[in-house]
Amino acid sequence: MTRAQLFFKAENFQRVGAFKFRGACNAIAQFTPEQRSRGVITFSSGNHAQAIALSARLMETPAVIVMPKDAPAIKLAATRDYGAEIVLYDRYTEDREAIGRKLAEARGLTLIPPYDHPHVMAGQGTAALELIREAGPLDVLVVCVGGGGLISGCATAAKHLLPKCRVIGVEPEAGNDVQRSLREGRIVHIDVPQTIADGAQTQHAGEHTFAVMRALVDDVVTVSDAQLVETMRFFAERMKTVVEPTGCLAAAAVMHGVIPVAAKRVGVIVSGGNIDLQRFSALLFPPA
Ligand SMILES: *Cc1c(COP(=O)(O)O)cnc(C)c1O
């Protein structure tokens, strides 16, 4: 299809169904015994919440998760099942970061944000590290971008191991704040983008992630929601695997020719697979 060799890193098969387990685990593993006894808090649109909840349970530390009321049901249920305490908020009117900081201070919890944290970024980078160790040299590495935690870790690993490898980010068309930020040389803030890629509905990059992306990411491109749905269909029908819309960003850019890849060895991070079947089928077979 692409006249390239594609190597997929299937993080939809990762524990909790997305790469976020890597960063959450690494961040909590660095806690002091004092931090571990008080617990961890985070705010998240879903996958990071589950990752923190499971990592906290494995490392026997309490977890509080601030989640949007309209997060996918499967993500709310999974987070609760991992034993975390959930605090709900309205993502269109309330500021999750402010809520998180207030609770953290009141209860002495350590806040681990979804992307803008060095230990989180480093953990996410192990996805690229493993892919390169397994697949060998790559000419291009393609990674989806929300707040930039995954791509900044992956770019750090890739550029260290393969200095000539190009690292390309992919955002949803409606939420291209990082593309604009890199072009303008400052962190651009946008309204909550309307896209089916709920893992990439971030409004701005982080201080840490922006600095790393600016230094190491070669370009950021965008894809449409329709292209994401086509890619979900491809994964289901041809590759027999369920990928959530955000998880399709990198593959969609490659398969729709947004990134030229002919004759190249290309790493594609498939970032996650958490989508309930009802939403999955509604996206593939929209009601007339
Ligand atoms: C969080 C998430 C992203 C975006 O990752 P960032 O580190 O915020 O750039 C992409 N895909 C999935 C499945 C996610 O859960």
Short mmCIF file of C-alpha atoms and ligand atoms in Angstrom, two decimals:
data_model
loop_
_atom_site.label_atom_id
_atom_site.label_comp_id
_atom_site.label_asym_id
_atom_site.label_seq_id
_atom_site.Cartn_x
_atom_site.Cartn_y
_atom_site.Cartn_z
CA MET A 1 0.00 0.00 0.00
CA THR A 2 2.70 2.51 0.91
CA ARG A 3 5.67 0.91 -0.92
CA ALA A 4 7.50 1.21 2.39
CA GLN A 5 8.39 -1.20 5.17
CA LEU A 6 6.26 -0.35 8.20
CA PHE A 7 7.06 -1.52 11.72
CA PHE A 8 4.16 -1.07 14.13
CA LYS A 9 4.68 -0.69 17.87
CA ALA A 10 1.36 -2.09 19.07
CA GLU A 11 0.73 -0.25 22.34
CA ASN A 12 -2.93 -1.24 22.04
CA PHE A 13 -1.62 -4.55 23.47
CA GLN A 14 0.15 -2.77 26.35
CA ARG A 15 -1.11 -3.18 29.93
CA VAL A 16 -4.13 -0.81 30.38
CA GLY A 17 -4.39 -0.77 26.57
CA ALA A 18 -2.09 2.19 25.88
CA PHE A 19 1.53 3.34 26.17
CA LYS A 20 0.64 5.47 29.23
CA PHE A 21 1.51 2.57 31.56
CA ARG A 22 5.18 3.21 30.71
CA GLY A 23 5.31 6.79 31.96
CA ALA A 24 3.04 6.27 34.96
CA CYS A 25 5.04 3.28 36.15
CA ASN A 26 8.34 5.10 35.75
CA ALA A 27 7.07 8.21 37.58
CA ILE A 28 5.70 6.32 40.61
CA ALA A 29 8.82 4.13 40.74
CA GLN A 30 10.83 7.32 41.51
CA PHE A 31 8.70 8.24 44.57
CA THR A 32 10.34 8.47 48.01
CA PRO A 33 8.85 6.18 50.70
CA GLU A 34 7.11 9.29 52.13
CA GLN A 35 5.49 10.14 48.75
CA ARG A 36 4.52 6.51 48.28
CA SER A 37 2.74 6.36 51.63
CA ARG A 38 0.69 9.53 50.90
CA GLY A 39 -0.25 8.69 47.33
CA VAL A 40 -0.49 10.00 43.78
CA ILE A 41 -3.02 12.29 42.06
CA THR A 42 -3.57 13.05 38.40
CA PHE A 43 -5.99 14.55 35.89
CA SER A 44 -6.55 12.78 32.60
CA SER A 45 -8.89 12.18 29.67
CA GLY A 46 -8.61 8.48 30.38
CA ASN A 47 -5.63 6.33 29.48
CA HIS A 48 -3.23 8.12 31.83
CA ALA A 49 -5.81 7.71 34.59
CA GLN A 50 -5.89 3.95 34.12
CA ALA A 51 -2.12 3.82 33.89
CA ILE A 52 -1.69 5.72 37.17
CA ALA A 53 -4.43 3.67 38.84
CA LEU A 54 -2.84 0.33 37.90
CA SER A 55 0.75 1.45 38.58
CA ALA A 56 -0.33 2.79 41.99
CA ARG A 57 -2.01 -0.48 42.82
CA LEU A 58 1.05 -2.50 41.77
CA MET A 59 3.30 -0.24 43.84
CA GLU A 60 0.86 -0.14 46.76
CA THR A 61 0.27 3.62 46.86
CA PRO A 62 -3.19 5.31 47.00
CA ALA A 63 -4.39 7.04 43.79
CA VAL A 64 -6.85 9.94 43.22
CA ILE A 65 -7.89 10.61 39.60
CA VAL A 66 -9.59 13.82 38.34
CA MET A 67 -11.52 12.78 35.19
CA PRO A 68 -13.92 14.49 32.76
CA LYS A 69 -17.60 13.58 33.29
CA ASP A 70 -17.90 12.66 29.59
CA ALA A 71 -14.86 10.37 29.43
CA PRO A 72 -15.60 7.10 27.58
CA ALA A 73 -17.49 4.75 29.89
CA ILE A 74 -14.93 1.97 29.44
CA LYS A 75 -12.20 4.29 30.72
CA LEU A 76 -14.16 5.44 33.79
CA ALA A 77 -15.07 1.86 34.70
CA ALA A 78 -11.54 0.56 34.21
CA THR A 79 -10.05 3.31 36.38
CA ARG A 80 -12.55 2.58 39.15
CA ASP A 81 -11.88 -1.16 38.87
CA TYR A 82 -8.17 -0.57 39.46
CA GLY A 83 -9.14 0.77 42.86
CA ALA A 84 -8.53 4.49 42.36
CA GLU A 85 -10.71 7.25 43.88
CA ILE A 86 -12.33 9.28 41.04
CA VAL A 87 -13.21 13.02 41.16
CA LEU A 88 -15.33 14.12 38.14
CA TYR A 89 -15.25 17.55 36.42
CA ASP A 90 -16.77 19.28 33.36
CA ARG A 91 -14.04 19.66 30.74
CA TYR A 92 -15.79 22.48 28.88
CA THR A 93 -16.21 24.77 31.92
CA GLU A 94 -13.77 23.68 34.65
CA ASP A 95 -9.96 23.70 34.87
CA ARG A 96 -8.70 20.22 35.65
CA GLU A 97 -5.20 21.41 36.49
CA ALA A 98 -6.50 23.79 39.15
CA ILE A 99 -8.70 21.06 40.67
CA GLY A 100 -5.74 18.64 40.71
CA ARG A 101 -3.35 21.11 42.32
CA LYS A 102 -5.83 22.02 45.04
CA LEU A 103 -6.49 18.40 46.01
CA ALA A 104 -2.77 17.58 45.88
CA GLU A 105 -1.98 20.36 48.32
CA ALA A 106 -4.84 19.58 50.68
CA ARG A 107 -3.94 15.87 50.99
CA GLY A 108 -0.16 15.88 50.44
CA LEU A 109 -0.48 13.84 47.24
CA THR A 110 2.17 13.91 44.50
CA LEU A 111 0.74 15.21 41.22
CA ILE A 112 1.80 13.26 38.14
CA PRO A 113 0.45 15.10 35.09
CA PRO A 114 -0.33 13.18 31.88
CA TYR A 115 2.57 14.50 29.81
CA ASP A 116 4.53 17.45 31.15
CA HIS A 117 6.84 15.59 33.53
CA PRO A 118 10.40 14.33 32.85
CA HIS A 119 9.82 10.88 34.37
CA VAL A 120 6.59 10.44 32.40
CA MET A 121 8.29 11.52 29.16
CA ALA A 122 11.25 9.19 29.79
CA GLY A 123 8.92 6.26 30.47
CA GLN A 124 6.94 6.86 27.26
CA GLY A 125 10.22 6.88 25.31
CA THR A 126 10.75 3.19 26.05
CA ALA A 127 8.13 2.48 23.34
CA ALA A 128 10.54 3.77 20.66
CA LEU A 129 13.52 2.21 22.42
CA GLU A 130 11.92 -1.24 22.22
CA LEU A 131 10.71 -0.74 18.65
CA ILE A 132 14.19 0.25 17.42
CA ARG A 133 15.86 -2.61 19.32
CA GLU A 134 13.47 -5.04 17.69
CA ALA A 135 13.06 -3.59 14.20
CA GLY A 136 16.58 -2.25 13.64
CA PRO A 137 17.46 1.02 11.90
CA LEU A 138 14.54 3.25 10.85
CA ASP A 139 14.52 6.16 8.39
CA VAL A 140 11.40 7.70 9.90
CA LEU A 141 9.57 7.35 13.20
CA VAL A 142 5.95 8.52 13.24
CA VAL A 143 4.29 9.31 16.57
CA CYS A 144 0.92 10.80 17.54
CA VAL A 145 0.92 14.04 19.53
CA GLY A 146 -1.42 15.19 22.28
CA GLY A 147 0.53 17.12 24.90
CA GLY A 148 3.76 15.70 23.55
CA GLY A 149 4.83 13.28 26.29
CA LEU A 150 5.01 10.25 24.00
CA ILE A 151 6.80 11.96 21.15
CA SER A 152 9.32 13.77 23.32
CA GLY A 153 10.37 10.50 25.00
CA CYS A 154 10.36 8.62 21.69
CA ALA A 155 12.33 11.35 19.90
CA THR A 156 14.93 11.33 22.69
CA ALA A 157 15.40 7.57 22.34
CA ALA A 158 15.30 7.60 18.52
CA LYS A 159 17.72 10.48 17.98
CA HIS A 160 20.15 8.96 20.48
CA LEU A 161 20.14 5.53 18.84
CA LEU A 162 19.64 6.68 15.23
CA PRO A 163 20.76 10.30 14.75
CA LYS A 164 19.62 10.33 11.11
CA CYS A 165 16.10 9.03 11.81
CA ARG A 166 13.43 11.67 11.10
CA VAL A 167 10.83 11.98 13.84
CA ILE A 168 7.42 13.17 12.64
CA GLY A 169 4.47 14.01 14.91
CA VAL A 170 0.81 13.66 13.93
CA GLU A 171 -2.09 15.68 15.37
CA PRO A 172 -5.80 15.78 14.53
CA GLU A 173 -6.59 18.60 12.06
CA ALA A 174 -8.89 20.27 14.59
CA GLY A 175 -6.24 20.24 17.32
CA ASN A 176 -2.98 21.28 15.62
CA ASP A 177 -1.66 23.37 18.51
CA VAL A 178 1.76 21.66 18.57
CA GLN A 179 2.23 22.09 14.82
CA ARG A 180 1.49 25.79 15.26
CA SER A 181 3.64 26.03 18.40
CA LEU A 182 6.71 24.61 16.64
CA ARG A 183 6.20 26.92 13.66
CA GLU A 184 5.68 30.01 15.82
CA GLY A 185 8.38 29.14 18.36
CA ARG A 186 6.07 29.49 21.39
CA ILE A 187 3.43 27.36 23.10
CA VAL A 188 0.11 28.08 21.35
CA HIS A 189 -3.09 27.54 23.38
CA ILE A 190 -6.32 26.45 21.65
CA ASP A 191 -9.93 25.71 22.70
CA VAL A 192 -10.81 22.06 23.42
CA PRO A 193 -10.60 20.66 19.87
CA GLN A 194 -13.63 18.81 18.50
CA THR A 195 -12.21 15.54 17.21
CA ILE A 196 -12.84 11.82 17.65
CA ALA A 197 -9.19 11.52 18.79
CA ASP A 198 -10.04 12.06 22.47
CA GLY A 199 -6.50 11.25 23.62
CA ALA A 200 -5.24 14.24 21.62
CA GLN A 201 -7.78 16.83 22.78
CA THR A 202 -5.04 18.71 24.61
CA GLN A 203 -5.14 22.51 24.50
CA HIS A 204 -1.41 23.15 24.66
CA ALA A 205 1.98 21.45 24.86
CA GLY A 206 3.86 21.42 28.18
CA GLU A 207 6.97 23.43 29.09
CA HIS A 208 9.12 20.30 29.20
CA THR A 209 7.57 18.59 26.19
CA PHE A 210 7.74 21.74 24.05
CA ALA A 211 11.45 22.19 24.76
CA VAL A 212 12.22 18.59 23.75
CA MET A 213 9.94 18.67 20.69
CA ARG A 214 11.53 21.91 19.53
CA ALA A 215 14.98 20.35 19.75
CA LEU A 216 14.23 16.87 18.36
CA VAL A 217 11.00 16.70 16.32
CA ASP A 218 11.51 17.32 12.59
CA ASP A 219 7.91 18.11 11.62
CA VAL A 220 4.28 17.80 12.74
CA VAL A 221 1.51 16.97 10.24
CA THR A 222 -2.26 16.55 10.65
CA VAL A 223 -4.97 14.09 9.62
CA SER A 224 -8.77 14.40 9.50
CA ASP A 225 -11.28 12.46 11.58
CA ALA A 226 -12.44 10.73 8.36
CA GLN A 227 -8.90 9.49 7.77
CA LEU A 228 -8.79 8.19 11.36
CA VAL A 229 -11.99 6.21 10.79
CA GLU A 230 -10.58 4.74 7.55
CA THR A 231 -7.49 3.67 9.47
CA MET A 232 -9.56 2.12 12.28
CA ARG A 233 -11.35 0.12 9.60
CA PHE A 234 -8.02 -0.96 8.08
CA PHE A 235 -6.69 -2.12 11.45
CA ALA A 236 -9.88 -4.06 12.20
CA GLU A 237 -10.40 -5.62 8.77
CA ARG A 238 -6.87 -6.25 7.53
CA MET A 239 -4.77 -6.40 10.70
CA LYS A 240 -7.43 -7.97 12.96
CA THR A 241 -6.79 -5.50 15.73
CA VAL A 242 -8.80 -2.84 17.57
CA VAL A 243 -7.19 0.61 17.68
CA GLU A 244 -8.80 3.68 19.26
CA PRO A 245 -9.08 6.85 17.10
CA THR A 246 -6.10 8.58 18.74
CA GLY A 247 -4.08 5.40 18.30
CA CYS A 248 -4.63 5.67 14.53
CA LEU A 249 -3.07 9.13 14.10
CA ALA A 250 0.46 8.02 13.11
CA ALA A 251 -0.70 5.19 10.86
CA ALA A 252 -3.32 7.43 9.21
CA ALA A 253 -0.67 9.97 8.19
CA VAL A 254 1.47 7.23 6.66
CA MET A 255 -1.35 5.36 4.92
CA HIS A 256 -2.94 8.49 3.47
CA GLY A 257 0.34 9.78 2.03
CA VAL A 258 0.57 12.79 4.34
CA ILE A 259 4.14 11.68 5.11
CA PRO A 260 6.19 10.49 2.11
CA VAL A 261 7.61 7.06 3.00
CA ALA A 262 8.19 5.13 -0.27
CA ALA A 263 11.19 2.76 -0.06
CA LYS A 264 11.81 3.73 3.59
CA ARG A 265 11.89 1.78 6.84
CA VAL A 266 9.23 3.42 8.94
CA GLY A 267 8.37 3.01 12.63
CA VAL A 268 4.72 3.69 13.46
CA ILE A 269 3.60 3.96 17.06
CA VAL A 270 0.07 2.60 17.53
CA SER A 271 -0.57 4.36 20.82
CA GLY A 272 -3.66 2.63 22.24
CA GLY A 273 -6.77 0.53 21.77
CA ASN A 274 -9.24 1.66 24.42
CA ILE A 275 -12.61 2.18 22.76
CA ASP A 276 -15.90 0.56 23.68
CA LEU A 277 -17.47 -1.54 20.93
CA GLN A 278 -20.58 0.63 20.75
CA ARG A 279 -18.53 3.72 19.91
CA PHE A 280 -16.28 1.67 17.64
CA SER A 281 -19.23 0.46 15.57
CA ALA A 282 -20.92 3.89 15.58
CA LEU A 283 -17.75 5.40 14.07
CA LEU A 284 -17.40 2.66 11.43
CA PHE A 285 -21.14 2.48 10.62
CA PRO A 286 -22.53 5.99 11.27
CA PRO A 287 -26.34 6.07 11.66
CA ALA A 288 -27.86 7.39 8.39
C1 LIG B 1 -2.34 10.15 25.82
C2 LIG B 1 -2.48 9.52 24.49
C3 LIG B 1 -1.93 10.12 23.35
C4 LIG B 1 -1.21 11.44 23.40
O1 LIG B 1 0.00 11.36 24.14
P1 LIG B 1 0.78 12.67 24.62
O2 LIG B 1 1.88 12.14 25.47
O3 LIG B 1 -0.18 13.54 25.38
O4 LIG B 1 1.25 13.37 23.39
C5 LIG B 1 -2.05 9.44 22.16
N1 LIG B 1 -2.70 8.26 22.05
C6 LIG B 1 -3.26 7.66 23.12
C7 LIG B 1 -3.96 6.36 22.94
C8 LIG B 1 -3.16 8.27 24.38
O5 LIG B 1 -3.71 7.66 25.44
#
